Short mmCIF file of C-alpha atoms in Angstrom, two decimals:
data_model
loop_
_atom_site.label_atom_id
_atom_site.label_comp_id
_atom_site.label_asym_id
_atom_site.label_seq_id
_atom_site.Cartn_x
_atom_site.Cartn_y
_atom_site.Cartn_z
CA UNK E 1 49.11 5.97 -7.81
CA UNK E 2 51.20 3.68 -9.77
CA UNK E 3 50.05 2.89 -13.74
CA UNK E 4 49.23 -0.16 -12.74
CA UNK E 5 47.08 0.75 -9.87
CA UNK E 6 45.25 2.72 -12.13
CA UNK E 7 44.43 0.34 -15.19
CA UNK E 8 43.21 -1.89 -12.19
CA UNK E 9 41.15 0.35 -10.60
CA UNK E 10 39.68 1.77 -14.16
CA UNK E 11 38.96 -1.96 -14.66
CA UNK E 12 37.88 -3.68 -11.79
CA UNK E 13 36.23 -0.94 -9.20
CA UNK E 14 32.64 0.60 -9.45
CA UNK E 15 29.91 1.59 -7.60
CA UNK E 16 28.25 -0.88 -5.20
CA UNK E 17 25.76 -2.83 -6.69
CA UNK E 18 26.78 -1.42 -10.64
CA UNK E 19 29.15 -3.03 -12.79
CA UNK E 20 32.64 -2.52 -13.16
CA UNK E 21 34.55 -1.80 -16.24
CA UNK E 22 35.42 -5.36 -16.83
CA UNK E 23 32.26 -6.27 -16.44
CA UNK E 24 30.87 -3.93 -18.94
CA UNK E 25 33.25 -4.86 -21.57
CA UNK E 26 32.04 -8.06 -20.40
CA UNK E 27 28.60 -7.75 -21.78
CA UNK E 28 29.63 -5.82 -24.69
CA UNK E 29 31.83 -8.22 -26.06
CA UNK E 30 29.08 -11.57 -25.13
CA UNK E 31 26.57 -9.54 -27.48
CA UNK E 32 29.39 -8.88 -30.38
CA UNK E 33 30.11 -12.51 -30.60
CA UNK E 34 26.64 -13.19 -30.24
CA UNK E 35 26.18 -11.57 -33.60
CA UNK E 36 28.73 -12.51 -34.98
CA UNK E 37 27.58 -16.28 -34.86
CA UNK E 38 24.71 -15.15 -36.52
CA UNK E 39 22.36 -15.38 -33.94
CA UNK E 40 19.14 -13.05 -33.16
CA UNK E 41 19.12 -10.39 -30.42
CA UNK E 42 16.12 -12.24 -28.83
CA UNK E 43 16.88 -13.20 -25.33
CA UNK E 44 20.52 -11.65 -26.11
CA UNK E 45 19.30 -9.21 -22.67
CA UNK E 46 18.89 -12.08 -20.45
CA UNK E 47 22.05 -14.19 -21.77
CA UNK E 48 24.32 -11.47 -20.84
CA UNK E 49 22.87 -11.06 -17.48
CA UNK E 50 23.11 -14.24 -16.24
CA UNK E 51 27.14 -14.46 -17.15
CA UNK E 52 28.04 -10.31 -15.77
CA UNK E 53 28.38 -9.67 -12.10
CA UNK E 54 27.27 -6.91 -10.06
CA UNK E 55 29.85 -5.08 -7.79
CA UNK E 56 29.40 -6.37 -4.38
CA UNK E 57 32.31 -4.98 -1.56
CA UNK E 58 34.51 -3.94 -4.21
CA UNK E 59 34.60 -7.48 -6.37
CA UNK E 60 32.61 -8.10 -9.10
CA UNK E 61 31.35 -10.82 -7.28
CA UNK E 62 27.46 -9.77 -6.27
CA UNK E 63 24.10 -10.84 -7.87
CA UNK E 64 23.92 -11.01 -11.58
CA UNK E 65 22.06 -7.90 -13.04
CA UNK E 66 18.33 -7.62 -14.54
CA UNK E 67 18.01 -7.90 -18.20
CA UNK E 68 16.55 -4.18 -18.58
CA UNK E 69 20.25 -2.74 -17.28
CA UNK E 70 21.63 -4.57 -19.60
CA UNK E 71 18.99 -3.57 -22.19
CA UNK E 72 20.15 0.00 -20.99
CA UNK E 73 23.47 -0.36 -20.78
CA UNK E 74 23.36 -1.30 -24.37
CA UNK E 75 21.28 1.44 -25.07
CA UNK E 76 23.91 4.10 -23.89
CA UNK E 77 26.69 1.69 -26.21
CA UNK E 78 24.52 2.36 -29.47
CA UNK E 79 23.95 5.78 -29.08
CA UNK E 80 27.79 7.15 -28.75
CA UNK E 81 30.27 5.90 -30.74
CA UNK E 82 33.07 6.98 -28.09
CA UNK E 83 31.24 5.33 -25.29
CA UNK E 84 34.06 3.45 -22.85
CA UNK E 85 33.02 1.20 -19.40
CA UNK E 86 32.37 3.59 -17.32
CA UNK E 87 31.42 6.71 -18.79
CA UNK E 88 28.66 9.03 -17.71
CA UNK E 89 26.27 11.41 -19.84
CA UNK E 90 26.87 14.19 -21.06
CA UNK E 91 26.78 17.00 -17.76
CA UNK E 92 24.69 13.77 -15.88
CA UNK E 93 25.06 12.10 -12.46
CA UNK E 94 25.64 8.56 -12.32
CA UNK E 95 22.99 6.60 -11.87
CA UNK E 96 19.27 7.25 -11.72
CA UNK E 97 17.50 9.64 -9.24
CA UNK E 98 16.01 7.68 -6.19
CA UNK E 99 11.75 7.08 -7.10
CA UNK E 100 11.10 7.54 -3.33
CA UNK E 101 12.28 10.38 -2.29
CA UNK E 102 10.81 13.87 -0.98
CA UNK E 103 6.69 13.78 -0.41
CA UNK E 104 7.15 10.17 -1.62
CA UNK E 105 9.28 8.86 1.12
CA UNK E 106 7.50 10.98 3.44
CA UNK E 107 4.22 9.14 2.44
CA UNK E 108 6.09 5.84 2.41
CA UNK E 109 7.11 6.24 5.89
CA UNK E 110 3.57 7.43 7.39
CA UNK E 111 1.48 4.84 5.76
CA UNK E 112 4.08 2.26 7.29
CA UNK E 113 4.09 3.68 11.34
CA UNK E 114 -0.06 3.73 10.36
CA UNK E 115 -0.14 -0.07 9.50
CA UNK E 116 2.40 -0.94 12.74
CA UNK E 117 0.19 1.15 15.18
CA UNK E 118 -2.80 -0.66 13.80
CA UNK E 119 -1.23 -3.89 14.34
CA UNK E 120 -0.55 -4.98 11.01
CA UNK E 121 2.73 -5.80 9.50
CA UNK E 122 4.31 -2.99 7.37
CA UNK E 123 4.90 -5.32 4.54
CA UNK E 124 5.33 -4.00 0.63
CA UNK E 125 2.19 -5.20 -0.49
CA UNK E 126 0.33 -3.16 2.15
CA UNK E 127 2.47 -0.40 1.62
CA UNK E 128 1.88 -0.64 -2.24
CA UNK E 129 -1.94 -0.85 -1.30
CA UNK E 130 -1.95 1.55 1.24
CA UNK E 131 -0.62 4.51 -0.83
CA UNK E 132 -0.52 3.31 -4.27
CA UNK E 133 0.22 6.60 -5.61
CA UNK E 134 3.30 7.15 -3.79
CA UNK E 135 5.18 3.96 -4.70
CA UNK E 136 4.71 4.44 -8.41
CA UNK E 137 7.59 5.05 -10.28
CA UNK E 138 7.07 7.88 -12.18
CA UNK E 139 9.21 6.77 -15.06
CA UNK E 140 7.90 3.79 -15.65
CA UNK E 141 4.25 4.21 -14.40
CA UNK E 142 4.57 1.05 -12.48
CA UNK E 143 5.01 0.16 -8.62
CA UNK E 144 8.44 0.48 -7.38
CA UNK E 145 10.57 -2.87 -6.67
CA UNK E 146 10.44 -4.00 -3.16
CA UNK E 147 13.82 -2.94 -2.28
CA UNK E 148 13.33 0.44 -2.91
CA UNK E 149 10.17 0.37 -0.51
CA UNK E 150 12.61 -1.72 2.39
CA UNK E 151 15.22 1.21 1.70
CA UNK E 152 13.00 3.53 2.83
CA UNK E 153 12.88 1.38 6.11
CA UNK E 154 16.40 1.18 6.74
CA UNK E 155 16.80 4.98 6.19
CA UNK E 156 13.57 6.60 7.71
CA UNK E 157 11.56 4.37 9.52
CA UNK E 158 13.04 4.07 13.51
CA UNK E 159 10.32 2.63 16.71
CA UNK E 160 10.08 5.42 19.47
CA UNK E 161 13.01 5.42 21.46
CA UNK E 162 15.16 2.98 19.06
CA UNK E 163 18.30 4.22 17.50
CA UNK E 164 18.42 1.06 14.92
CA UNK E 165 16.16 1.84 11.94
CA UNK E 166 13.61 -1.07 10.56
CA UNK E 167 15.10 -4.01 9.15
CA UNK E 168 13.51 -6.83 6.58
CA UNK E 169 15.70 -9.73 6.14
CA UNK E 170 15.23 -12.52 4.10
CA UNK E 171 13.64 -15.75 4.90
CA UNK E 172 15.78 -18.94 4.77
CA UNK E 173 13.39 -20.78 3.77
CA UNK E 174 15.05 -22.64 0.82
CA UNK E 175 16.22 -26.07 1.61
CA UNK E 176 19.78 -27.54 -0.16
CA UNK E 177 19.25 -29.79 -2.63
CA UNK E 178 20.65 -33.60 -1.42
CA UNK E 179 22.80 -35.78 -3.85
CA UNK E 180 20.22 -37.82 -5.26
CA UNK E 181 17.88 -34.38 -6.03
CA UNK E 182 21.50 -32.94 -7.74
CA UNK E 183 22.40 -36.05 -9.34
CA UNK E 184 18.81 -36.00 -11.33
CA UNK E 185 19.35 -32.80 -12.34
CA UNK E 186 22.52 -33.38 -13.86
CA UNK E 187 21.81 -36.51 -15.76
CA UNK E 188 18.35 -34.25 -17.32
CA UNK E 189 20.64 -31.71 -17.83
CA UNK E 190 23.45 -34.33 -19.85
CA UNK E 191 20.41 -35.90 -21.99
CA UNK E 192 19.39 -32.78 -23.22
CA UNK E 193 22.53 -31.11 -24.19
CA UNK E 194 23.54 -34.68 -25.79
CA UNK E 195 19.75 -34.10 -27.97
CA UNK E 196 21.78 -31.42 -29.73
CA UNK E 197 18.69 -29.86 -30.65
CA UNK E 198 18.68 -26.22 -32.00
CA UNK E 199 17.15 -23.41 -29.81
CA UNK E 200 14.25 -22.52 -32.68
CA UNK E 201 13.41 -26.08 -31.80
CA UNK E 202 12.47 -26.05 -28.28
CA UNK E 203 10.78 -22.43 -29.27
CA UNK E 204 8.40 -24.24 -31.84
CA UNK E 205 7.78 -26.92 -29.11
CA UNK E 206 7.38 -26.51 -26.14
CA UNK E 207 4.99 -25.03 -23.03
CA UNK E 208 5.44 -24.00 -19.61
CA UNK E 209 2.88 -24.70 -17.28
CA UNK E 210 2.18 -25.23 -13.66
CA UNK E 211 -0.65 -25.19 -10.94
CA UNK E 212 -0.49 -21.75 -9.10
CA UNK E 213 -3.22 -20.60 -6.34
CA UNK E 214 -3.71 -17.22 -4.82
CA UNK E 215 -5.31 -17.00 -1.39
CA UNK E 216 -8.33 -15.08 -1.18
CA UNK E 217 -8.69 -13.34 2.14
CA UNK E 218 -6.55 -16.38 3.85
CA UNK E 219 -3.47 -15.12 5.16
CA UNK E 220 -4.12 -11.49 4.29
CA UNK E 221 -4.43 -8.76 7.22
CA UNK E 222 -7.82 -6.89 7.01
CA UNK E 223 -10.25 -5.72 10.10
CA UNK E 224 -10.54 -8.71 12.90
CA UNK E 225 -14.71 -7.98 12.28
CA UNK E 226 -14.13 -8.68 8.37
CA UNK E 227 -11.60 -11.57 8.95
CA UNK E 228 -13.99 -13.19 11.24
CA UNK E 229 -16.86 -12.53 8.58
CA UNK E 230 -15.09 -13.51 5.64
CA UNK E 231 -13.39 -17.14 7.15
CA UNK E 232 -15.54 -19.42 6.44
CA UNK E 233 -15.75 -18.19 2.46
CA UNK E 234 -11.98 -18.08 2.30
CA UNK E 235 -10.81 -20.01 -0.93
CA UNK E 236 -8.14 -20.58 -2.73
CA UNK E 237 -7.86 -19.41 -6.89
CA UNK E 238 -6.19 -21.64 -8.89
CA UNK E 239 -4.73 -20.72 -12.06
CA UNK E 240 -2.21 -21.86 -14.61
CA UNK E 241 0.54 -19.44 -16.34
CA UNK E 242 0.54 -21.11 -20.21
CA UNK E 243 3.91 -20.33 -21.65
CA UNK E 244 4.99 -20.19 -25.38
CA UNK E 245 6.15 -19.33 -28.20
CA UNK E 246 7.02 -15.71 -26.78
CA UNK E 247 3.46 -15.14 -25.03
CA UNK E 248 1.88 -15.95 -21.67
CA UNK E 249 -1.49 -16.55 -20.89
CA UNK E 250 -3.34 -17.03 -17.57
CA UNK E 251 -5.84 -20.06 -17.65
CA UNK E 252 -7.89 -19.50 -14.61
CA UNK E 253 -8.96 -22.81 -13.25
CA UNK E 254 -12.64 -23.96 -11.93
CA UNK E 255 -13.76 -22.47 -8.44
CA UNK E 256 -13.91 -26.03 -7.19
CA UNK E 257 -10.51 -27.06 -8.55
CA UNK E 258 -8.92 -29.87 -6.55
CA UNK E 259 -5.91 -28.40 -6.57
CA UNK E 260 -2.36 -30.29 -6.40
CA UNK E 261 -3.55 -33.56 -6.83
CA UNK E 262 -3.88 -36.22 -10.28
CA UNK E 263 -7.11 -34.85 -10.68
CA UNK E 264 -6.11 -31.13 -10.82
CA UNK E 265 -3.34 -32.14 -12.97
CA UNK E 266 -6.06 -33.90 -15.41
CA UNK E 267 -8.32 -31.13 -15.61
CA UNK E 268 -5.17 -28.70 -16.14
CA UNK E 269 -3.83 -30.86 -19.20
CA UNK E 270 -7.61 -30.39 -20.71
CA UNK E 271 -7.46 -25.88 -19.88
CA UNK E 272 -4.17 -26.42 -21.78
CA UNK E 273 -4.97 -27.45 -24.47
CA UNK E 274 -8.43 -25.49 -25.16
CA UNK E 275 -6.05 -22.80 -24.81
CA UNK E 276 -3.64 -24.00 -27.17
CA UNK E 277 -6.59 -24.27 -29.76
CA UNK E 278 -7.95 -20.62 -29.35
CA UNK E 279 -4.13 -19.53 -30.11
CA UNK E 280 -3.66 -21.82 -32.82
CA UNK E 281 -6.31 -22.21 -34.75
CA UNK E 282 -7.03 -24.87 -36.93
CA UNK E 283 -4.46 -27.67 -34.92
CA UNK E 284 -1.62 -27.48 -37.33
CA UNK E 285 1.68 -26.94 -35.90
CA UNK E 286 0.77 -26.55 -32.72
CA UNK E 287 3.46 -27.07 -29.63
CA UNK E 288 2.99 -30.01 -28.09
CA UNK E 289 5.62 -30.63 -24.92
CA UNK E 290 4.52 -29.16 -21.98
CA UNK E 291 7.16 -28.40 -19.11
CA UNK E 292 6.04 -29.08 -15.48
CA UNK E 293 7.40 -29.61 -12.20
CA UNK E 294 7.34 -32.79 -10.12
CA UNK E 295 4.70 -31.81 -7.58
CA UNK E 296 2.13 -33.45 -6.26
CA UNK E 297 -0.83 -34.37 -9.05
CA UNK E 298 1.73 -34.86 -11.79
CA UNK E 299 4.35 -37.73 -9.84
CA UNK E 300 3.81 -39.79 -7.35
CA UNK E 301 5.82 -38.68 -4.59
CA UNK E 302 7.56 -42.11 -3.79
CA UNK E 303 8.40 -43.62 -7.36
CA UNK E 304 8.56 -40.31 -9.32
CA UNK E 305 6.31 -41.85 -11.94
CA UNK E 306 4.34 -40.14 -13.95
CA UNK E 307 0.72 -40.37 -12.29
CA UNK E 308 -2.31 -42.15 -14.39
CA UNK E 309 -4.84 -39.48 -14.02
CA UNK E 310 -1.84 -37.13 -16.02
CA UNK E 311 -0.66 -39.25 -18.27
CA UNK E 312 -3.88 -40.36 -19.29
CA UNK E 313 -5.04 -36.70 -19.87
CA UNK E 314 -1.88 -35.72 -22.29
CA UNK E 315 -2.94 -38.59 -24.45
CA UNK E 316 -6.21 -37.48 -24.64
CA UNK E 317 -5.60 -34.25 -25.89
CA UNK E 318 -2.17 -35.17 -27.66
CA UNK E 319 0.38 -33.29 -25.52
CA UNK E 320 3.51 -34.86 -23.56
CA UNK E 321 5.00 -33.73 -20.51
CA UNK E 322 9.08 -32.56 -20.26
CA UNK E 323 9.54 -30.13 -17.35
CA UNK E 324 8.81 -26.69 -15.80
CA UNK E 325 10.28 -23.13 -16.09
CA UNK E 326 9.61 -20.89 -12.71
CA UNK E 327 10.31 -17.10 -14.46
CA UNK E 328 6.86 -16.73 -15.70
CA UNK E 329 5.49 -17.42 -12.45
CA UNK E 330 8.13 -15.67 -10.23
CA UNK E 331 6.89 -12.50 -12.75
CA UNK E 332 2.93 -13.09 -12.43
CA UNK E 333 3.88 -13.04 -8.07
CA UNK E 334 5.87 -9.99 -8.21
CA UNK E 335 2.88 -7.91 -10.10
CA UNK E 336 -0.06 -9.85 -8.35
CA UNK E 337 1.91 -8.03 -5.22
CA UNK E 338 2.19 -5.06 -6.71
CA UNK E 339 -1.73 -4.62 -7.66
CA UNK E 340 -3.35 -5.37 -4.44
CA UNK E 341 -5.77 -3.68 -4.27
CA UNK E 342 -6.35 -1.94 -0.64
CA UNK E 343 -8.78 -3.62 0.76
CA UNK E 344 -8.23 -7.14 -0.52
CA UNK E 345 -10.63 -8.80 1.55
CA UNK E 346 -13.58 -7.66 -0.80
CA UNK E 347 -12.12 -8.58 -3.68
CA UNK E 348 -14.16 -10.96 -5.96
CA UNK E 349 -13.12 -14.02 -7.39
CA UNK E 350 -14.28 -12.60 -10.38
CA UNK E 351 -12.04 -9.49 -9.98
CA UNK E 352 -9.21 -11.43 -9.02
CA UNK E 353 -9.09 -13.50 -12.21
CA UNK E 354 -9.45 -10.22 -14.24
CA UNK E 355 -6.49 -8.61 -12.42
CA UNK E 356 -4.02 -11.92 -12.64
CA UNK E 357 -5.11 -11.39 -16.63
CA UNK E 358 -3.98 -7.59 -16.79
CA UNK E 359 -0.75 -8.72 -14.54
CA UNK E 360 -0.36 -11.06 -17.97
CA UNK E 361 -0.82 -8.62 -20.48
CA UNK E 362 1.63 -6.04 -18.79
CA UNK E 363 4.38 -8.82 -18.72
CA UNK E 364 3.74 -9.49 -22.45
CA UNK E 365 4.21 -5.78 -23.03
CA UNK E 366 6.76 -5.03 -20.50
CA UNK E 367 9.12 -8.23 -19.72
CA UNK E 368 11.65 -9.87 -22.16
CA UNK E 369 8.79 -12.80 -22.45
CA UNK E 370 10.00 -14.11 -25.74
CA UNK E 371 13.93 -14.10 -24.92
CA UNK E 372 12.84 -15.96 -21.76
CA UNK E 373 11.58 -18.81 -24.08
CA UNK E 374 14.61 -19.02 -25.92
CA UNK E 375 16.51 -19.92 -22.81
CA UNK E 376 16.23 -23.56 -22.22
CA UNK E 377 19.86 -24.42 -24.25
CA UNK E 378 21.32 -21.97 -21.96
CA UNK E 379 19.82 -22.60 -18.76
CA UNK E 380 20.66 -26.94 -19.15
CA UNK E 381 24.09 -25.99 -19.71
CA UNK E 382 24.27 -23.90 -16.60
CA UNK E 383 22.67 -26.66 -14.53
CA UNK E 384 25.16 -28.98 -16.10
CA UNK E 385 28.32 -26.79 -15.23
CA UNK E 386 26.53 -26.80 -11.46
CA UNK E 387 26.63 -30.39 -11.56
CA UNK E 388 22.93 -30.53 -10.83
CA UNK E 389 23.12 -27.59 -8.27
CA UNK E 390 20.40 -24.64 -8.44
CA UNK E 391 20.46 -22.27 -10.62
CA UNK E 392 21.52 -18.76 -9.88
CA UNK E 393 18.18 -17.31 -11.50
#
């Protein structure tokens, strides 16, 4: 192998789904100048993720990688001052050792053939449900990801007779964004980055809300005899993730919310700020912008108007209305999934609203919730280098 052959391969391959040397250096150097512009490492994780590339068929050209690798990464950078992109520990392996694997996988696999011979769909959240003991991680204490559950199905999981293991694929669900949608996008984008405001601004400022639901016993597999039982109670919980100043809290919403609609988005704007008012005491200083999507209760679908009912409500209790951010959310889904409990059916509304509040208090603990609200600056100008095109987190 030619010199050259090798400085390219020390600095462009990798392991699939890792980064490659470049990419390392990548982050490394993103954090240095970071600092040296005399900014904080909060939300330093999630800025260097979104701008490195995961190796995907030999090209650092895959997915962009999770904030804790590059937490760890960083980790391993700080504690040897001879580190270099690409180097192992001391005597280790690369990479961590597989959470499913030995009695695990086995239990993995036999709860999933149980669920398919019963008729049910072998789906992670009945697999986490099923045998909650085997997908915990047993570093972390918490349910594995998805992925490593769907592994499992690629590798171990075959139908009698088949020689083509399971397979879950991804829905294609999301729709493209048309001209006008991108074009919107792009001029919000423009005005804010032409505000010029400072990040510690929109920190001090602003909230993240939205209307969320969770479906109790609707759409979720039980016993035919406890479906049939349970139908005509089948409702829907709403509750609202309250985002700011580096904490969020679940407001769970009245059992005869309205849901999507100008009224639900009145009585949300009211939960808001009662729970703005336990957190700040006293009213001074208080954010006061509240980020929300355009869905149904807060625009009217034709004009894209503010609706009445909303706008009427955020006087009331001194609040205006900017925008929404999806993170928060997308976290509270991904650990409502994981904590199913088995049989879901029973659960109480009452339980359910305790459970969305632990899923809250592990995020606080566990996710980077404060870097993720010092985002916004970065976020716009990504959306405004996409021209108005979605974001790639």
């Amino acid at each position: 192998m030619s010199e050259q052959a090798a400085l390219s391969r020390a600095w462009f391959a990798g392991k699939e789904g890792g980064l490659c040397g470049r990419e390392q250096a990548r982050a490394r150097a993103l954090r240095e100048v970071r600092r040296e512009e005399g900014k904080s490492d909060y939300g330093a994780m999630s800025f260097v993720a979104s701008r490195a590339r995961k190796t995907k068929v030999g090209k650092p050209s895959g997915d962009h990688p999770t904030s804790q690798s590059i937490k760890e990464l960083f980790e391993r950078v700080d504690a040897d001052p001879e580190w270099h992109p690409g180097k192992l520990a001391e005597g280790g392996l690369r990479g961590r050792k597989r959470a499913l694997r030995g009695p695990k996988q086995t239990a993995i696999v036999a709860a999933a053939k149980r669920l398919k011979k019963q008729g049910e769909e072998p789906t992670y959240a009945a697999i986490a449900a099923a045998c909650p003991t085997a997908a915990l991680n047993p570093d972390t204490g918490q349910p594995v990801d998805k992925k490593a559950v769907y592994t499992v199905f690629r590798e171990a999981c075959f139908d009698e007779g088949a020689d083509d293991p399971w397979d879950n694929r991804p829905r294609l669900s999301r729709n493209a964004l048309d001209d006008v949608s991108k074009r919107r996008r792009w001029d919000f984008a423009k005005h804010v980055i032409s505000l010029s405001h400072r990040p510690q601004r929109y920190y001090d400022n602003l909230v993240w809300c939205d209307l969320c639901n969770s479906a109790q016993s609707q759409n979720l597999r039980g016993p035919k005899h406890h479906l049939k039982l349970n139908s005509s109670d089948t409702a829907r919980a709403w509750w609202a993730p309250v985002l700011t100043r580096g904490k969020l809290h679940i407001e769970p919403l009245p059992g005869d919310f309205p849901g999507e609609t100008p009224l639900g988005a009145e009585i949300m704007a009211a939960k808001v700020r009662s729970a703005l008012n336990v957190r700040f005491p006293g009213g001074g200083r208080q954010p006061r912008a509240l980020f929300t999507d355009r869905g149904n209760g807060f625009y009217n679908a034709g004009s894209g108007a503010i609706t009445e009912e909303y706008r009427g409500a955020l006087r009331r209790h001194n609040l205006r209305e900017v925008m929404l951010h999806e993170t928060a959310a997308s976290w509270m889904r991904d650990r409502t999934t994981k904590t199913l409990p088995k049989w879901c059916w029973d659960e109480t509304l009452e339980a359910h609203r305790a459970r969305l509040k632990a899923c809250a208090a592990q995020i606080n603990s566990a996710c980077d919730v404060d870097g993720l609200r010092r985002e916004l600056r970065s976020r716009v100008k990504d959306l405004d280098r996409r021209q108005g095109d979605r974001l790639a987190k």
